[in-house]
Coordinates of C-alpha atoms in Angstrom, one line a residue:
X4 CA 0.0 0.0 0.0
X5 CA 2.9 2.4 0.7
X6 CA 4.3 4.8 -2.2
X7 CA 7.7 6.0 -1.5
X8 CA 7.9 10.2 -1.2
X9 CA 9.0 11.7 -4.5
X10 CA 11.6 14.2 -2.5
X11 CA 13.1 12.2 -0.5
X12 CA 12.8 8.7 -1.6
X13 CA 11.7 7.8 2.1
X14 CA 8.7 6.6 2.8
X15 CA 5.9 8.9 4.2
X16 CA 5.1 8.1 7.9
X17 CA 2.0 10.1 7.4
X18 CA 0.8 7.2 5.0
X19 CA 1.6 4.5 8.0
X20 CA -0.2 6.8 10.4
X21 CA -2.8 3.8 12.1
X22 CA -6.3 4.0 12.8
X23 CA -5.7 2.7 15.8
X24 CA -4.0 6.2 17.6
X25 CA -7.7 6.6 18.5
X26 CA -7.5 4.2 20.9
X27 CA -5.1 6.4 22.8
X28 CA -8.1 9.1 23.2
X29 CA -10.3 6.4 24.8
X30 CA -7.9 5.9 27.3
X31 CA -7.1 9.2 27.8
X32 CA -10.8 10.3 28.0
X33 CA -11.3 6.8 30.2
X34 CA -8.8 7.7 32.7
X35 CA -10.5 11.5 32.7
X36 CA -14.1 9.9 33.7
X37 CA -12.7 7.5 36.3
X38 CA -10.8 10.2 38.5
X39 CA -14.7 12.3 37.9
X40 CA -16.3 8.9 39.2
X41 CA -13.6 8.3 42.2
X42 CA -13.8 12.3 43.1
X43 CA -17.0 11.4 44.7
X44 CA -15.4 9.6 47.4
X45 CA -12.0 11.0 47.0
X46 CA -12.2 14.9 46.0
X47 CA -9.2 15.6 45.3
X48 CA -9.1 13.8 42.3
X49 CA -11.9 16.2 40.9
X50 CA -8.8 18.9 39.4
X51 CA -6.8 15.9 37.9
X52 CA -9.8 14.7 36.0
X53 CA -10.5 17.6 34.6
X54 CA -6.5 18.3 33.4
X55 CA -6.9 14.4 32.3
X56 CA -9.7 15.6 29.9
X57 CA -8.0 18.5 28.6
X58 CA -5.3 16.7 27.8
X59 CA -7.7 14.2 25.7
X60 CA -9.1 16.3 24.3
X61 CA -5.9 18.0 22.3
X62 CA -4.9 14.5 22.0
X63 CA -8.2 13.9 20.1
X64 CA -7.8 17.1 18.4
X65 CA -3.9 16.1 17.0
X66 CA -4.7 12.6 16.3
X67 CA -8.1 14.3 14.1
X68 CA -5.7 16.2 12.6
X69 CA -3.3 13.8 11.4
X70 CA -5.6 11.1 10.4
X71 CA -7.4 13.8 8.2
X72 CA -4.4 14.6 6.4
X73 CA -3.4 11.4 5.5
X74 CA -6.8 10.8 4.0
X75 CA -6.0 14.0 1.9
X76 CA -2.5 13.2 1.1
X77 CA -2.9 9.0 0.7
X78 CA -6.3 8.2 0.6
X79 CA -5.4 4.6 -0.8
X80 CA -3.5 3.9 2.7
X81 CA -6.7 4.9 4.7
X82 CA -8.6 2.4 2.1
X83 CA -6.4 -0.3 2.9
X84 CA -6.9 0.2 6.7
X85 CA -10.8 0.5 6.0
X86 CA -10.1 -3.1 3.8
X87 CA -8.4 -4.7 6.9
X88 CA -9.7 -7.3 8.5
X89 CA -8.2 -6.1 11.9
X90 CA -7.4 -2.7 11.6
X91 CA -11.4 -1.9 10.1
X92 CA -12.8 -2.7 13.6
X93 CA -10.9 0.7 15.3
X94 CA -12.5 3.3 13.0
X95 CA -15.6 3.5 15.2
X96 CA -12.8 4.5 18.1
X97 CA -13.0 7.9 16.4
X98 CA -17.0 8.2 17.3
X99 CA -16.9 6.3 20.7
X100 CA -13.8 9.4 22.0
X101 CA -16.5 11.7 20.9
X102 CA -19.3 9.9 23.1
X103 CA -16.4 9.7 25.8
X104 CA -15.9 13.7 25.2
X105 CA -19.4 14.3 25.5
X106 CA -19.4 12.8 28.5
X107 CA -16.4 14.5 30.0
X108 CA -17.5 17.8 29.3
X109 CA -21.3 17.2 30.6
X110 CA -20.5 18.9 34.1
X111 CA -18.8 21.9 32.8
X112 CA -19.8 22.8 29.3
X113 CA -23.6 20.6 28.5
X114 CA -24.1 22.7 25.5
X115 CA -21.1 21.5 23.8
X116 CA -21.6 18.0 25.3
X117 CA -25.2 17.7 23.6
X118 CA -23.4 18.6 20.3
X119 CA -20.6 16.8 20.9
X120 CA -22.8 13.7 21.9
X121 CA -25.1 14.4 18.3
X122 CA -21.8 13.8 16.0
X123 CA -20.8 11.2 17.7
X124 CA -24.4 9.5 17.9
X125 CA -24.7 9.8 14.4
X126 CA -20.8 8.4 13.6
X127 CA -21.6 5.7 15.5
X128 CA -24.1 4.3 14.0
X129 CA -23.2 5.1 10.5
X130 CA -19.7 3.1 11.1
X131 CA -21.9 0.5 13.2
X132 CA -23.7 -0.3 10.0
X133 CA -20.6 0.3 7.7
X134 CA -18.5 -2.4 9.5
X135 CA -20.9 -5.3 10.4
X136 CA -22.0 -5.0 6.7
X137 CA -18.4 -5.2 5.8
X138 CA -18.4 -8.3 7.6
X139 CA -21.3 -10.1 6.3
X140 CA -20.9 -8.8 2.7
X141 CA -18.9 -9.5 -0.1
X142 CA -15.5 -9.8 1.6
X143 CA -13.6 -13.4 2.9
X144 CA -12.7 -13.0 6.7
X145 CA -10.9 -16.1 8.6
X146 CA -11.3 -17.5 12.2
X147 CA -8.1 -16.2 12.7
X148 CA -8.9 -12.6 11.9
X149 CA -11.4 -12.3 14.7
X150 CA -10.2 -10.8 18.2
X151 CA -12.0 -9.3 21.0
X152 CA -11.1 -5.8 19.3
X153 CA -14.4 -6.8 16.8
X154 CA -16.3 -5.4 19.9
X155 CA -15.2 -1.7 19.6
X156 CA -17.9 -1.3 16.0
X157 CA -20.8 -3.0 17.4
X158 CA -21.0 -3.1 21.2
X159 CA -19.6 0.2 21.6
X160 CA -22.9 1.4 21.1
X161 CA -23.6 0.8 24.6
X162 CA -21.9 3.5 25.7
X163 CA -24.6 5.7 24.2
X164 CA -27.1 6.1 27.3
X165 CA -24.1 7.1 29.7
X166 CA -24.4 10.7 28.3
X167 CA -27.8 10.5 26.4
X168 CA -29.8 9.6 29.4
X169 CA -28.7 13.2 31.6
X170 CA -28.8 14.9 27.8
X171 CA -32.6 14.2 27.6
X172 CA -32.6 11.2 25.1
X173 CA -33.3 8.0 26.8
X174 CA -35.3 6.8 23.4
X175 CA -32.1 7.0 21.7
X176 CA -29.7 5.6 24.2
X177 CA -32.3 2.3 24.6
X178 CA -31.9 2.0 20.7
X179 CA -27.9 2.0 20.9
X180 CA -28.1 0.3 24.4
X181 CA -30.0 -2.9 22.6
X182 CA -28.2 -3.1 19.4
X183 CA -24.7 -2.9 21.6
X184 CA -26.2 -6.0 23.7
X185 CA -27.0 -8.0 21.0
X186 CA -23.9 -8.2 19.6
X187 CA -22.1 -8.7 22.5
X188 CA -23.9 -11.5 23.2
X189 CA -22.7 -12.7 19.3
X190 CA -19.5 -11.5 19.3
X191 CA -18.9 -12.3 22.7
X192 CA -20.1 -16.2 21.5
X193 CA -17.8 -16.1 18.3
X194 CA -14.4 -14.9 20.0
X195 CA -15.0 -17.4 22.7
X196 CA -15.2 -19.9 19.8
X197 CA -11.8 -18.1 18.3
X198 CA -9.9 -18.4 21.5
X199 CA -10.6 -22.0 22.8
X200 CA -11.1 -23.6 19.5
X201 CA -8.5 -21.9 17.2
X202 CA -4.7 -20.9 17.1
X203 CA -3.6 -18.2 19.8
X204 CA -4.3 -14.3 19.3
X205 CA -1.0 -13.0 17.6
X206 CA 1.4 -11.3 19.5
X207 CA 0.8 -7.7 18.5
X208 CA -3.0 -8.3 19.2
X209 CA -2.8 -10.5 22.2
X210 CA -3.6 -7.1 24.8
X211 CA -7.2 -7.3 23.0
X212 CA -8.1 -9.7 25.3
X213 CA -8.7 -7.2 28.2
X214 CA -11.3 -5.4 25.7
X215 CA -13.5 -8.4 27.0
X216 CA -14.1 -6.5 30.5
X217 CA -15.2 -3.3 29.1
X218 CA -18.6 -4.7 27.3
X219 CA -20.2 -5.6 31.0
X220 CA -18.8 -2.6 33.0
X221 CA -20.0 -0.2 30.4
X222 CA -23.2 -2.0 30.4
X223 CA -23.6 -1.8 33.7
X224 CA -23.5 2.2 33.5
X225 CA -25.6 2.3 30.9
X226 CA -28.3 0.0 32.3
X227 CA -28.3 1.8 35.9
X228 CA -28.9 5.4 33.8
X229 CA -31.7 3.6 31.5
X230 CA -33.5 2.2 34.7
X231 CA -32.6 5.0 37.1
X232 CA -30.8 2.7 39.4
X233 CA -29.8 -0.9 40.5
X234 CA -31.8 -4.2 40.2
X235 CA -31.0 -7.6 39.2
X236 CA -29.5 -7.4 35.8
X237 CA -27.1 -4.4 36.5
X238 CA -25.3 -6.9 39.1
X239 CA -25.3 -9.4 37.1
X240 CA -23.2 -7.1 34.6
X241 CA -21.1 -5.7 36.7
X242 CA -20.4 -9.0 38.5
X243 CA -19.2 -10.5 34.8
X244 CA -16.9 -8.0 34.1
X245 CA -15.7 -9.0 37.3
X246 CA -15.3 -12.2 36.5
X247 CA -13.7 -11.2 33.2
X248 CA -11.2 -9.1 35.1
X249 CA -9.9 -12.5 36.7
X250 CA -9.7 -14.3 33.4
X251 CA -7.6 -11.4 31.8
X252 CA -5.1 -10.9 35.1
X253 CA -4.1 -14.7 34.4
X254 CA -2.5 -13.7 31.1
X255 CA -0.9 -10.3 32.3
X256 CA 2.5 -12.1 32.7
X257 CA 2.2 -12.7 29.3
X258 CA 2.0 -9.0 28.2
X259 CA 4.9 -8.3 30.1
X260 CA 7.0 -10.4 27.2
X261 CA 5.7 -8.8 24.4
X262 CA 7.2 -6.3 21.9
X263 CA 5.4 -2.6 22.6
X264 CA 2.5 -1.9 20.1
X265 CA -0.4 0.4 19.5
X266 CA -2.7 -2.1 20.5
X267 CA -1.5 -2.0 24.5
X268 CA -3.8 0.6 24.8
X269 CA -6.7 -2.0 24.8
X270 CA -5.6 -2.3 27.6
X271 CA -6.3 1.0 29.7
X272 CA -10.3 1.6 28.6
X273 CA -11.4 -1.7 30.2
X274 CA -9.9 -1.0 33.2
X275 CA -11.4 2.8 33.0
X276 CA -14.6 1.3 32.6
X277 CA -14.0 -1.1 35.8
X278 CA -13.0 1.2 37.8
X279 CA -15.9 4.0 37.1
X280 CA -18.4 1.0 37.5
X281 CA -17.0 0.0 40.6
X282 CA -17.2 3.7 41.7
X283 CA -20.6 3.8 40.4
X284 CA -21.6 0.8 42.1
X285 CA -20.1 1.8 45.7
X286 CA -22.3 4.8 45.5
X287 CA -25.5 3.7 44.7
X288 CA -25.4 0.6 47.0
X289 CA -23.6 2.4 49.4
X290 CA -20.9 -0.2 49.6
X291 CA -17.2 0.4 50.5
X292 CA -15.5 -2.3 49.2
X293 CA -16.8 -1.6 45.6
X294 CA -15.2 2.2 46.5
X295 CA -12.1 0.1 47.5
X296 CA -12.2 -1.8 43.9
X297 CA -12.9 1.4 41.9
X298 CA -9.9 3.2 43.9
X299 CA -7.3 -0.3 43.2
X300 CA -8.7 -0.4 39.7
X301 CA -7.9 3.5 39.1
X302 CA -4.4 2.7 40.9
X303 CA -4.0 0.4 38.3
X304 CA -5.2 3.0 35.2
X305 CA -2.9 5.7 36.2
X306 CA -0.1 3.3 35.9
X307 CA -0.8 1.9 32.9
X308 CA -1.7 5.1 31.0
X309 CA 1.5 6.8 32.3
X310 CA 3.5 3.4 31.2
X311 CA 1.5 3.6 28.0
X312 CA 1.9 7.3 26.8
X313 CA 6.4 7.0 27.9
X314 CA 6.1 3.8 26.0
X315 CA 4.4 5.5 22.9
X316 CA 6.1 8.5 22.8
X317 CA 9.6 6.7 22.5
X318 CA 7.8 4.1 19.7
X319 CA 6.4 7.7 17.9
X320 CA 10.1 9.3 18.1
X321 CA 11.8 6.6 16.8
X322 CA 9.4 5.7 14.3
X323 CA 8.2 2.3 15.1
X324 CA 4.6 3.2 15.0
X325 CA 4.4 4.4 11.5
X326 CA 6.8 2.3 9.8
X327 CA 5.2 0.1 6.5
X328 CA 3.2 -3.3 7.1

């Protein structure tokens, strides 16, 4: 896919610029709503949350940017991502930071949250419906192409109702909530299938795996803002990504042996999403040790996101992440 630049001879990193930077903003924007959600039993977190989501938010703004210009300058490069079998699943990353914005900026600035939460409404579902119709159309996927990353298109949809509930549109949000369910319940089936049945996630992709705690957790906000509080169901959501936690902290030796990619920053959303449901969850069942998870989980985030961004930085300067596949 790569042309070589007629000046220098050297290839373009813009062309190599991935898709997949957008994950960085989730995490960002994910460690910006889980210092909000642990502010309400730890204050002081309240000013680092908000310096989290500036900082998100220019992130979003450069990564925008970039990705806009390659489509300008080598449009055929951002065709062959869209032609991927792997890399297709992160374009709806760039609508779910804007539903992650939009929640972010609720508290201080809900006029520009409601617009903000419009576009990326609308993005959603218009790359919902682009990439599962990629995947049952015309084009020849394989077992092995299938990781737990497939659930960023389709189930992100349930993040919909965390800021489209307080905005006034609960008909909406139980629209995205159900369609994200759905096809977690599919997907979920399918890479369950892929992982026991089939040859090992590759190396590069194995930190997918902790994308499988984020579908309940996120759920579990959702579900509590649709209904207006706890009953059966939001337990039993928050209690699975619970147990999915324990299944993923078995293979965290692993990650420790693997070459740095873009795709360890699957790894700090989930946790986000953990630790703001555990908050969540410790306030409105008035439960401490759910507090206590939401604070180790958040523990956790920080470290990870500050590992992540050193580790990416050094990867960005050297030009690791852009070179040609």
């Amino acid at each position: 896919m790569q042309d070589t630049a007629a000046d220098t001879g050297e290839t373009d990193r813009l062309e190599n610029f991935p898709i997949s930077f957008f994950a960085m903003v989730m995490g960002l924007m994910g460690l910006s709503l889980a210092l909000h959600a642990g502010s309400v039993p730890w204050p002081a977190l309240a000013n680092a949350s908000e310096a989290v989501l500036w900082i998100a938010l220019a992130a979003f703004a450069g990564i925008a940017a970039l990705y806009a210009l390659k489509a300008l300058r080598h449009p055929g490069a951002v065709a062959w991502e869209w032609n991927h079998p792997v890399r297709l699943a992160f374009f709806p990353a760039i609508s779910i930071s804007l539903l992650l914005i939009a929640t972010g900026l609720m508290a201080s600035q809900p006029a520009a949250a409601h617009a903000v939460w419009w576009v990326g409404v609308i993005g959603q579902a218009v790359l919902t419906i682009a990439v599962v119709s990629g995947w049952i159309g015309h084009r020849s996927f394989e077992v092995g192409h299938l990781t737990p990353a497939w659930f960023i298109p389709a189930v992100g949809n349930v993040i919909v109702p965390v800021a489209g509930v307080p905005l006034g549109h609960p008909e909406v949000s139980w629209l995205f909530f159900s369609a994200g369910l759905v096809f977690w319940i599919i997907l979920l089936t399918l890479v369950f299938n892929r992982l026991v049945f089939h040859d090992p996630v590759p190396a590069r992709l194995f930190p997918t795996l902790v994308i499988l705690i984020a579908p309940p957790a996120v759920a579990y906000l959702a579900w509590v803002q649709l209904v207006g509080g706890l009953d059966p169901f939001a337990r039993v959501m928050l209690n699975a990504a619970y147990v999915f936690t324990a299944l993923v902290a078995v293979q965290v030796p692993q990650l420790f042996r693997l070459p740095f990619a873009l795709s360890f920053w699957a790894l700090s959303f989930p946790v986000a999403a953990l630790s703001i449901a555990s908050f969540r969850h410790g306030e409105l069942a008035g439960s401490a040790a759910h507090v206590w998870i939401g604070t180790a989980a958040l523990a956790v985030l920080g470290a990870v996101v500050v590992g992540l961004l050193w580790r990416t930085a050094r990867a960005a300067l050297s030009g690791e992440i852009c070179r040609p596949e």
